[in-house]
Amino acid sequence: MSQNIIFLFLLGTLMMPSLRTSASESGFPADPVSSDLTAHTVIVFNRLDPDSQPLAETYAKARSIPSDRMIGLECPVTEEISRTDFDTKIRKPLEDIFTSRGWLKRTENFLPNPVLGLSGNVPVQQAQDNPIWIMVLMRGVPLKISEDPSVLAPEALMAQLRPNYASVDSELALLPIQGLPLYGMISNPYFADKRIRPFGQFFANYLILVTRLDGPTPDIVRRMIRDAVETEKTELTGRAFFDVRSIEKKDDP
């Protein structure tokens, strides 16, 4: 579970493929189970934020996600939370729900130490046949986990790699695995063998693709949902301009 590894799976929702799309368009394997990604998706909202559940319902309707895939948590309505609050009000409730519904079944395993700068193996509890591949966090769910001074990293680890502050998204991406260090930066298992392969059941036992629908106001989030759906119907049209000039020299025109 670690912190500084912002899993670059935190997909911008506007870039996220339609939950009903072909395998060639989405990058997911072409099989009957994964052709409908609603079967692999959950939506998480904050019950204590008055806008969070209505936004979750709007997204679920737009993407044809069943209501039983919407999960409401009661967590602080703040951008940053403590590690204790994250564990007790976000991670543990999600684990309990996943376990009670038969989604999360872990077995003992040993993984190479994923913390950059450390070697050896780490004993973990790893998911088997995890059916949840995508987790959508709604506006209202906290963003950051603050540094916990009680978590001590090994002296062998470089000082700049010892912090344990984290993003909520990256910690939840590692929900399938229990027992990883809280400190340091963790290698993204999707890129472990330096090959880009379709995300499927193998990777789902290591991590979940976590995305977030958020914005300055609820109305902006609603528009993000609506515009993404409409754009998929017509595809993008028009012109785009990219400035590729170097910015290394101050005298560049």
PDB file of C-alpha atoms in Angstrom:
ATOM      1  CA  MET A   1       0.000   0.000   0.000  1.00  0.00           C
ATOM      2  CA  SER A   2       2.143   2.862  -0.228  1.00  0.00           C
ATOM      3  CA  GLN A   3       1.878   6.398  -0.680  1.00  0.00           C
ATOM      4  CA  ASN A   4       4.030   8.255  -3.077  1.00  0.00           C
ATOM      5  CA  ILE A   5       3.451   5.908  -5.907  1.00  0.00           C
ATOM      6  CA  ILE A   6       0.709   7.663  -7.582  1.00  0.00           C
ATOM      7  CA  PHE A   7      -0.385   4.771  -9.696  1.00  0.00           C
ATOM      8  CA  LEU A   8      -0.669   6.170 -13.125  1.00  0.00           C
ATOM      9  CA  PHE A   9      -3.788   4.173 -13.344  1.00  0.00           C
ATOM     10  CA  LEU A  10      -5.631   7.013 -11.772  1.00  0.00           C
ATOM     11  CA  LEU A  11      -7.471   7.445 -15.002  1.00  0.00           C
ATOM     12  CA  GLY A  12      -8.889  10.866 -15.775  1.00  0.00           C
ATOM     13  CA  THR A  13     -12.553  10.079 -16.127  1.00  0.00           C
ATOM     14  CA  LEU A  14     -12.855  11.975 -19.373  1.00  0.00           C
ATOM     15  CA  MET A  15     -10.223   9.619 -20.767  1.00  0.00           C
ATOM     16  CA  MET A  16     -11.771   6.510 -19.272  1.00  0.00           C
ATOM     17  CA  PRO A  17     -13.251   4.147 -21.867  1.00  0.00           C
ATOM     18  CA  SER A  18     -16.969   3.592 -22.017  1.00  0.00           C
ATOM     19  CA  LEU A  19     -18.054   0.868 -19.646  1.00  0.00           C
ATOM     20  CA  ARG A  20     -19.812  -0.759 -22.566  1.00  0.00           C
ATOM     21  CA  THR A  21     -17.319  -0.914 -25.376  1.00  0.00           C
ATOM     22  CA  SER A  22     -15.388  -3.316 -27.539  1.00  0.00           C
ATOM     23  CA  ALA A  23     -12.141  -4.884 -26.374  1.00  0.00           C
ATOM     24  CA  SER A  24     -10.187  -3.233 -29.170  1.00  0.00           C
ATOM     25  CA  GLU A  25     -11.402   0.203 -28.082  1.00  0.00           C
ATOM     26  CA  SER A  26     -10.886  -0.253 -24.361  1.00  0.00           C
ATOM     27  CA  GLY A  27      -7.633  -2.184 -24.200  1.00  0.00           C
ATOM     28  CA  PHE A  28      -9.302  -4.905 -22.141  1.00  0.00           C
ATOM     29  CA  PRO A  29      -9.196  -8.544 -23.239  1.00  0.00           C
ATOM     30  CA  ALA A  30     -11.831  -9.761 -25.671  1.00  0.00           C
ATOM     31  CA  ASP A  31     -13.808 -12.223 -23.582  1.00  0.00           C
ATOM     32  CA  PRO A  32     -17.489 -12.440 -22.585  1.00  0.00           C
ATOM     33  CA  VAL A  33     -16.851 -11.385 -18.991  1.00  0.00           C
ATOM     34  CA  SER A  34     -14.834  -8.228 -19.627  1.00  0.00           C
ATOM     35  CA  SER A  35     -16.827  -7.005 -22.624  1.00  0.00           C
ATOM     36  CA  ASP A  36     -19.187  -5.322 -20.128  1.00  0.00           C
ATOM     37  CA  LEU A  37     -16.997  -3.484 -17.628  1.00  0.00           C
ATOM     38  CA  THR A  38     -19.965  -2.625 -15.411  1.00  0.00           C
ATOM     39  CA  ALA A  39     -19.504  -6.137 -14.018  1.00  0.00           C
ATOM     40  CA  HIS A  40     -16.068  -5.074 -12.775  1.00  0.00           C
ATOM     41  CA  THR A  41     -16.894  -1.555 -11.501  1.00  0.00           C
ATOM     42  CA  VAL A  42     -17.830  -0.032  -8.138  1.00  0.00           C
ATOM     43  CA  ILE A  43     -18.644   3.585  -7.289  1.00  0.00           C
ATOM     44  CA  VAL A  44     -17.608   4.953  -3.882  1.00  0.00           C
ATOM     45  CA  PHE A  45     -19.184   8.089  -2.383  1.00  0.00           C
ATOM     46  CA  ASN A  46     -19.186   9.918   0.967  1.00  0.00           C
ATOM     47  CA  ARG A  47     -22.526   9.817   2.795  1.00  0.00           C
ATOM     48  CA  LEU A  48     -21.531  12.853   4.879  1.00  0.00           C
ATOM     49  CA  ASP A  49     -21.143  15.058   1.792  1.00  0.00           C
ATOM     50  CA  PRO A  50     -24.619  16.105   0.563  1.00  0.00           C
ATOM     51  CA  ASP A  51     -23.517  16.220  -3.075  1.00  0.00           C
ATOM     52  CA  SER A  52     -21.548  12.980  -3.206  1.00  0.00           C
ATOM     53  CA  GLN A  53     -24.388  10.440  -3.425  1.00  0.00           C
ATOM     54  CA  PRO A  54     -26.445  12.376  -6.018  1.00  0.00           C
ATOM     55  CA  LEU A  55     -23.325  12.621  -8.190  1.00  0.00           C
ATOM     56  CA  ALA A  56     -22.713   8.904  -7.769  1.00  0.00           C
ATOM     57  CA  GLU A  57     -26.286   8.202  -8.841  1.00  0.00           C
ATOM     58  CA  THR A  58     -25.876  10.447 -11.886  1.00  0.00           C
ATOM     59  CA  TYR A  59     -22.727   8.602 -12.929  1.00  0.00           C
ATOM     60  CA  ALA A  60     -24.271   5.180 -12.297  1.00  0.00           C
ATOM     61  CA  LYS A  61     -27.252   6.058 -14.471  1.00  0.00           C
ATOM     62  CA  ALA A  62     -25.063   7.474 -17.250  1.00  0.00           C
ATOM     63  CA  ARG A  63     -22.903   4.322 -17.289  1.00  0.00           C
ATOM     64  CA  SER A  64     -25.654   1.759 -16.577  1.00  0.00           C
ATOM     65  CA  ILE A  65     -23.983   0.613 -13.367  1.00  0.00           C
ATOM     66  CA  PRO A  66     -26.328  -1.298 -11.010  1.00  0.00           C
ATOM     67  CA  SER A  67     -27.242   0.383  -7.727  1.00  0.00           C
ATOM     68  CA  ASP A  68     -25.745  -2.494  -5.744  1.00  0.00           C
ATOM     69  CA  ARG A  69     -22.344  -1.422  -7.076  1.00  0.00           C
ATOM     70  CA  MET A  70     -22.639   1.931  -5.302  1.00  0.00           C
ATOM     71  CA  ILE A  71     -20.886   2.001  -1.922  1.00  0.00           C
ATOM     72  CA  GLY A  72     -21.493   4.770   0.599  1.00  0.00           C
ATOM     73  CA  LEU A  73     -18.900   5.504   3.276  1.00  0.00           C
ATOM     74  CA  GLU A  74     -18.994   7.898   6.233  1.00  0.00           C
ATOM     75  CA  CYS A  75     -15.682   9.723   6.194  1.00  0.00           C
ATOM     76  CA  PRO A  76     -14.516  13.286   6.942  1.00  0.00           C
ATOM     77  CA  VAL A  77     -15.581  15.929   4.423  1.00  0.00           C
ATOM     78  CA  THR A  78     -12.032  17.221   4.115  1.00  0.00           C
ATOM     79  CA  GLU A  79      -9.335  17.094   1.467  1.00  0.00           C
ATOM     80  CA  GLU A  80      -6.786  15.515   3.827  1.00  0.00           C
ATOM     81  CA  ILE A  81      -7.283  12.840   6.482  1.00  0.00           C
ATOM     82  CA  SER A  82      -5.073  10.982   8.938  1.00  0.00           C
ATOM     83  CA  ARG A  83      -3.804   7.461   8.346  1.00  0.00           C
ATOM     84  CA  THR A  84      -6.062   6.284  11.187  1.00  0.00           C
ATOM     85  CA  ASP A  85      -9.146   7.834   9.584  1.00  0.00           C
ATOM     86  CA  PHE A  86      -8.229   6.328   6.233  1.00  0.00           C
ATOM     87  CA  ASP A  87      -7.838   2.865   7.732  1.00  0.00           C
ATOM     88  CA  THR A  88     -10.976   2.953   9.885  1.00  0.00           C
ATOM     89  CA  LYS A  89     -13.353   4.965   7.699  1.00  0.00           C
ATOM     90  CA  ILE A  90     -12.322   4.110   4.145  1.00  0.00           C
ATOM     91  CA  ARG A  91     -10.074   1.090   3.735  1.00  0.00           C
ATOM     92  CA  LYS A  92     -11.554  -1.185   6.450  1.00  0.00           C
ATOM     93  CA  PRO A  93     -15.217  -0.534   5.507  1.00  0.00           C
ATOM     94  CA  LEU A  94     -14.406  -1.248   1.856  1.00  0.00           C
ATOM     95  CA  GLU A  95     -12.556  -4.436   2.791  1.00  0.00           C
ATOM     96  CA  ASP A  96     -15.524  -5.560   4.899  1.00  0.00           C
ATOM     97  CA  ILE A  97     -17.986  -4.908   2.070  1.00  0.00           C
ATOM     98  CA  PHE A  98     -15.773  -6.588  -0.526  1.00  0.00           C
ATOM     99  CA  THR A  99     -15.339  -9.603   1.744  1.00  0.00           C
ATOM    100  CA  SER A 100     -19.032  -9.920   2.647  1.00  0.00           C
ATOM    101  CA  ARG A 101     -19.994  -9.863  -1.029  1.00  0.00           C
ATOM    102  CA  GLY A 102     -17.414 -12.464  -1.944  1.00  0.00           C
ATOM    103  CA  TRP A 103     -15.314 -10.077  -4.014  1.00  0.00           C
ATOM    104  CA  LEU A 104     -12.214 -10.160  -1.831  1.00  0.00           C
ATOM    105  CA  LYS A 105     -10.678 -13.545  -1.095  1.00  0.00           C
ATOM    106  CA  ARG A 106      -7.032 -13.387  -0.063  1.00  0.00           C
ATOM    107  CA  THR A 107      -4.418 -16.109   0.337  1.00  0.00           C
ATOM    108  CA  GLU A 108      -0.900 -16.012   1.751  1.00  0.00           C
ATOM    109  CA  ASN A 109       1.866 -15.161  -0.684  1.00  0.00           C
ATOM    110  CA  PHE A 110       5.395 -13.767  -0.799  1.00  0.00           C
ATOM    111  CA  LEU A 111       6.145 -10.880  -3.142  1.00  0.00           C
ATOM    112  CA  PRO A 112       9.483  -9.261  -3.965  1.00  0.00           C
ATOM    113  CA  ASN A 113       9.793  -6.150  -1.808  1.00  0.00           C
ATOM    114  CA  PRO A 114       8.040  -3.514  -3.955  1.00  0.00           C
ATOM    115  CA  VAL A 115       9.530  -0.534  -2.103  1.00  0.00           C
ATOM    116  CA  LEU A 116      12.039   1.216  -4.337  1.00  0.00           C
ATOM    117  CA  GLY A 117      15.477   0.925  -2.721  1.00  0.00           C
ATOM    118  CA  LEU A 118      14.802  -2.216  -0.662  1.00  0.00           C
ATOM    119  CA  SER A 119      15.363  -5.888  -1.470  1.00  0.00           C
ATOM    120  CA  GLY A 120      14.087  -9.217  -0.150  1.00  0.00           C
ATOM    121  CA  ASN A 121      10.567 -10.642  -0.013  1.00  0.00           C
ATOM    122  CA  VAL A 122       7.461  -9.443   1.816  1.00  0.00           C
ATOM    123  CA  PRO A 123       4.781 -11.787   3.239  1.00  0.00           C
ATOM    124  CA  VAL A 124       1.340 -10.581   2.120  1.00  0.00           C
ATOM    125  CA  GLN A 125      -2.274 -11.605   1.815  1.00  0.00           C
ATOM    126  CA  GLN A 126      -3.116 -11.382  -1.895  1.00  0.00           C
ATOM    127  CA  ALA A 127      -6.490 -11.420  -3.633  1.00  0.00           C
ATOM    128  CA  GLN A 128      -7.521 -14.364  -5.770  1.00  0.00           C
ATOM    129  CA  ASP A 129      -9.915 -13.893  -8.704  1.00  0.00           C
ATOM    130  CA  ASN A 130     -10.748 -10.310  -7.705  1.00  0.00           C
ATOM    131  CA  PRO A 131     -13.793  -9.305  -9.814  1.00  0.00           C
ATOM    132  CA  ILE A 132     -13.490  -5.565  -9.084  1.00  0.00           C
ATOM    133  CA  TRP A 133     -11.160  -3.982 -11.611  1.00  0.00           C
ATOM    134  CA  ILE A 134     -12.363  -0.358 -11.563  1.00  0.00           C
ATOM    135  CA  MET A 135     -13.186   1.890  -8.600  1.00  0.00           C
ATOM    136  CA  VAL A 136     -14.709   5.327  -9.214  1.00  0.00           C
ATOM    137  CA  LEU A 137     -14.318   7.757  -6.296  1.00  0.00           C
ATOM    138  CA  MET A 138     -16.858  10.563  -6.266  1.00  0.00           C
ATOM    139  CA  ARG A 139     -16.469  14.176  -5.237  1.00  0.00           C
ATOM    140  CA  GLY A 140     -16.571  14.252  -1.438  1.00  0.00           C
ATOM    141  CA  VAL A 141     -14.195  11.361  -0.819  1.00  0.00           C
ATOM    142  CA  PRO A 142     -10.953  12.709   0.749  1.00  0.00           C
ATOM    143  CA  LEU A 143      -7.906  13.098  -1.493  1.00  0.00           C
ATOM    144  CA  LYS A 144      -4.832  12.862   0.738  1.00  0.00           C
ATOM    145  CA  ILE A 145      -3.488  10.930   3.718  1.00  0.00           C
ATOM    146  CA  SER A 146      -1.230  12.930   6.014  1.00  0.00           C
ATOM    147  CA  GLU A 147       2.211  11.866   7.216  1.00  0.00           C
ATOM    148  CA  ASP A 148       2.102   9.524  10.219  1.00  0.00           C
ATOM    149  CA  PRO A 149       5.204  10.023  12.421  1.00  0.00           C
ATOM    150  CA  SER A 150       4.603   6.679  14.142  1.00  0.00           C
ATOM    151  CA  VAL A 151       5.396   4.793  10.914  1.00  0.00           C
ATOM    152  CA  LEU A 152       9.166   4.326  10.843  1.00  0.00           C
ATOM    153  CA  ALA A 153      11.026   3.401   7.667  1.00  0.00           C
ATOM    154  CA  PRO A 154      14.264   1.355   7.708  1.00  0.00           C
ATOM    155  CA  GLU A 155      17.480   3.342   8.057  1.00  0.00           C
ATOM    156  CA  ALA A 156      18.704   1.619   4.892  1.00  0.00           C
ATOM    157  CA  LEU A 157      16.134   3.545   2.888  1.00  0.00           C
ATOM    158  CA  MET A 158      17.173   6.918   1.480  1.00  0.00           C
ATOM    159  CA  ALA A 159      15.721   9.795   3.481  1.00  0.00           C
ATOM    160  CA  GLN A 160      13.732  11.140   0.538  1.00  0.00           C
ATOM    161  CA  LEU A 161      12.079   7.736   0.093  1.00  0.00           C
ATOM    162  CA  ARG A 162      10.903   7.358   3.709  1.00  0.00           C
ATOM    163  CA  PRO A 163       7.721   9.486   3.852  1.00  0.00           C
ATOM    164  CA  ASN A 164       4.387   7.712   4.316  1.00  0.00           C
ATOM    165  CA  TYR A 165       1.977  10.464   3.277  1.00  0.00           C
ATOM    166  CA  ALA A 166      -0.197   9.233   0.441  1.00  0.00           C
ATOM    167  CA  SER A 167      -3.024   9.808  -1.966  1.00  0.00           C
ATOM    168  CA  VAL A 168      -6.254   8.022  -1.089  1.00  0.00           C
ATOM    169  CA  ASP A 169      -6.517   6.868  -4.692  1.00  0.00           C
ATOM    170  CA  SER A 170      -3.138   5.132  -4.791  1.00  0.00           C
ATOM    171  CA  GLU A 171      -3.735   3.399  -1.453  1.00  0.00           C
ATOM    172  CA  LEU A 172      -7.069   2.046  -2.656  1.00  0.00           C
ATOM    173  CA  ALA A 173      -5.440   0.878  -5.862  1.00  0.00           C
ATOM    174  CA  LEU A 174      -3.585  -1.625  -3.657  1.00  0.00           C
ATOM    175  CA  LEU A 175      -6.692  -2.892  -1.868  1.00  0.00           C
ATOM    176  CA  PRO A 176      -6.239  -6.447  -3.256  1.00  0.00           C
ATOM    177  CA  ILE A 177      -2.996  -6.842  -1.272  1.00  0.00           C
ATOM    178  CA  GLN A 178      -2.682  -6.637   2.501  1.00  0.00           C
ATOM    179  CA  GLY A 179       0.666  -6.364   4.265  1.00  0.00           C
ATOM    180  CA  LEU A 180       2.678  -4.002   2.074  1.00  0.00           C
ATOM    181  CA  PRO A 181       4.846  -1.370   3.821  1.00  0.00           C
ATOM    182  CA  LEU A 182       3.292   2.032   4.462  1.00  0.00           C
ATOM    183  CA  TYR A 183       6.521   3.916   3.746  1.00  0.00           C
ATOM    184  CA  GLY A 184       8.443   4.557   0.571  1.00  0.00           C
ATOM    185  CA  MET A 185       7.487   4.483  -3.087  1.00  0.00           C
ATOM    186  CA  ILE A 186       6.095   1.230  -4.443  1.00  0.00           C
ATOM    187  CA  SER A 187       6.712  -0.015  -7.945  1.00  0.00           C
ATOM    188  CA  ASN A 188       3.617  -0.227 -10.111  1.00  0.00           C
ATOM    189  CA  PRO A 189       3.024  -3.967 -10.703  1.00  0.00           C
ATOM    190  CA  TYR A 190       1.410  -3.264 -14.068  1.00  0.00           C
ATOM    191  CA  PHE A 191       4.787  -2.161 -15.423  1.00  0.00           C
ATOM    192  CA  ALA A 192       6.847  -4.762 -13.560  1.00  0.00           C
ATOM    193  CA  ASP A 193       7.972  -6.655 -16.664  1.00  0.00           C
ATOM    194  CA  LYS A 194       8.247  -3.515 -18.818  1.00  0.00           C
ATOM    195  CA  ARG A 195       5.574  -4.749 -21.185  1.00  0.00           C
ATOM    196  CA  ILE A 196       2.225  -3.111 -21.715  1.00  0.00           C
ATOM    197  CA  ARG A 197      -0.461  -5.765 -21.675  1.00  0.00           C
ATOM    198  CA  PRO A 198      -4.243  -5.544 -21.457  1.00  0.00           C
ATOM    199  CA  PHE A 199      -5.471  -5.188 -17.898  1.00  0.00           C
ATOM    200  CA  GLY A 200      -7.221  -8.394 -16.890  1.00  0.00           C
ATOM    201  CA  GLN A 201      -7.733 -10.852 -14.078  1.00  0.00           C
ATOM    202  CA  PHE A 202      -4.007 -11.363 -13.477  1.00  0.00           C
ATOM    203  CA  PHE A 203      -3.422  -7.672 -12.729  1.00  0.00           C
ATOM    204  CA  ALA A 204      -6.692  -7.370 -10.773  1.00  0.00           C
ATOM    205  CA  ASN A 205      -5.174  -9.604  -8.100  1.00  0.00           C
ATOM    206  CA  TYR A 206      -2.486  -6.951  -7.575  1.00  0.00           C
ATOM    207  CA  LEU A 207      -4.334  -3.666  -7.968  1.00  0.00           C
ATOM    208  CA  ILE A 208      -7.549  -1.900  -8.867  1.00  0.00           C
ATOM    209  CA  LEU A 209      -7.791   0.863 -11.463  1.00  0.00           C
ATOM    210  CA  VAL A 210      -8.860   3.845  -9.362  1.00  0.00           C
ATOM    211  CA  THR A 211     -10.338   6.950 -10.940  1.00  0.00           C
ATOM    212  CA  ARG A 212     -11.956  10.010  -9.438  1.00  0.00           C
ATOM    213  CA  LEU A 213     -14.783  12.291 -10.524  1.00  0.00           C
ATOM    214  CA  ASP A 214     -14.103  15.623  -8.872  1.00  0.00           C
ATOM    215  CA  GLY A 215     -14.164  19.316  -9.613  1.00  0.00           C
ATOM    216  CA  PRO A 216     -14.571  22.761  -8.022  1.00  0.00           C
ATOM    217  CA  THR A 217     -18.382  22.421  -7.944  1.00  0.00           C
ATOM    218  CA  PRO A 218     -20.952  19.619  -8.223  1.00  0.00           C
ATOM    219  CA  ASP A 219     -22.275  21.168 -11.443  1.00  0.00           C
ATOM    220  CA  ILE A 220     -18.849  20.858 -13.048  1.00  0.00           C
ATOM    221  CA  VAL A 221     -18.733  17.180 -12.108  1.00  0.00           C
ATOM    222  CA  ARG A 222     -22.178  16.642 -13.631  1.00  0.00           C
ATOM    223  CA  ARG A 223     -20.972  18.289 -16.804  1.00  0.00           C
ATOM    224  CA  MET A 224     -17.884  16.043 -16.860  1.00  0.00           C
ATOM    225  CA  ILE A 225     -20.165  13.016 -16.732  1.00  0.00           C
ATOM    226  CA  ARG A 226     -22.544  14.363 -19.352  1.00  0.00           C
ATOM    227  CA  ASP A 227     -19.869  15.643 -21.745  1.00  0.00           C
ATOM    228  CA  ALA A 228     -17.917  12.384 -21.637  1.00  0.00           C
ATOM    229  CA  VAL A 229     -21.000  10.378 -22.596  1.00  0.00           C
ATOM    230  CA  GLU A 230     -21.965  12.790 -25.371  1.00  0.00           C
ATOM    231  CA  THR A 231     -18.431  12.882 -26.757  1.00  0.00           C
ATOM    232  CA  GLU A 232     -18.388   9.097 -27.047  1.00  0.00           C
ATOM    233  CA  LYS A 233     -21.424   9.318 -29.328  1.00  0.00           C
ATOM    234  CA  THR A 234     -19.876  11.773 -31.774  1.00  0.00           C
ATOM    235  CA  GLU A 235     -16.130  11.436 -31.067  1.00  0.00           C
ATOM    236  CA  LEU A 236     -13.936  14.509 -30.819  1.00  0.00           C
ATOM    237  CA  THR A 237     -14.071  16.925 -33.721  1.00  0.00           C
ATOM    238  CA  GLY A 238     -12.220  20.140 -34.485  1.00  0.00           C
ATOM    239  CA  ARG A 239      -8.603  21.198 -34.229  1.00  0.00           C
ATOM    240  CA  ALA A 240      -6.065  20.963 -31.447  1.00  0.00           C
ATOM    241  CA  PHE A 241      -2.828  22.947 -31.245  1.00  0.00           C
ATOM    242  CA  PHE A 242       0.219  21.799 -29.273  1.00  0.00           C
ATOM    243  CA  ASP A 243       3.206  23.993 -28.456  1.00  0.00           C
ATOM    244  CA  VAL A 244       6.249  21.718 -28.759  1.00  0.00           C
ATOM    245  CA  ARG A 245       8.878  24.437 -28.453  1.00  0.00           C
ATOM    246  CA  SER A 246      11.581  23.853 -25.889  1.00  0.00           C
ATOM    247  CA  ILE A 247      11.242  25.863 -22.697  1.00  0.00           C
ATOM    248  CA  GLU A 248      14.818  25.202 -21.573  1.00  0.00           C
ATOM    249  CA  LYS A 249      16.133  28.448 -23.038  1.00  0.00           C
ATOM    250  CA  LYS A 250      14.765  31.708 -21.723  1.00  0.00           C
ATOM    251  CA  ASP A 251      15.220  33.412 -25.078  1.00  0.00           C
ATOM    252  CA  ASP A 252      12.973  30.977 -26.980  1.00  0.00           C
ATOM    253  CA  PRO A 253      10.394  32.934 -29.002  1.00  0.00           C
TER     254      PRO A 253
END
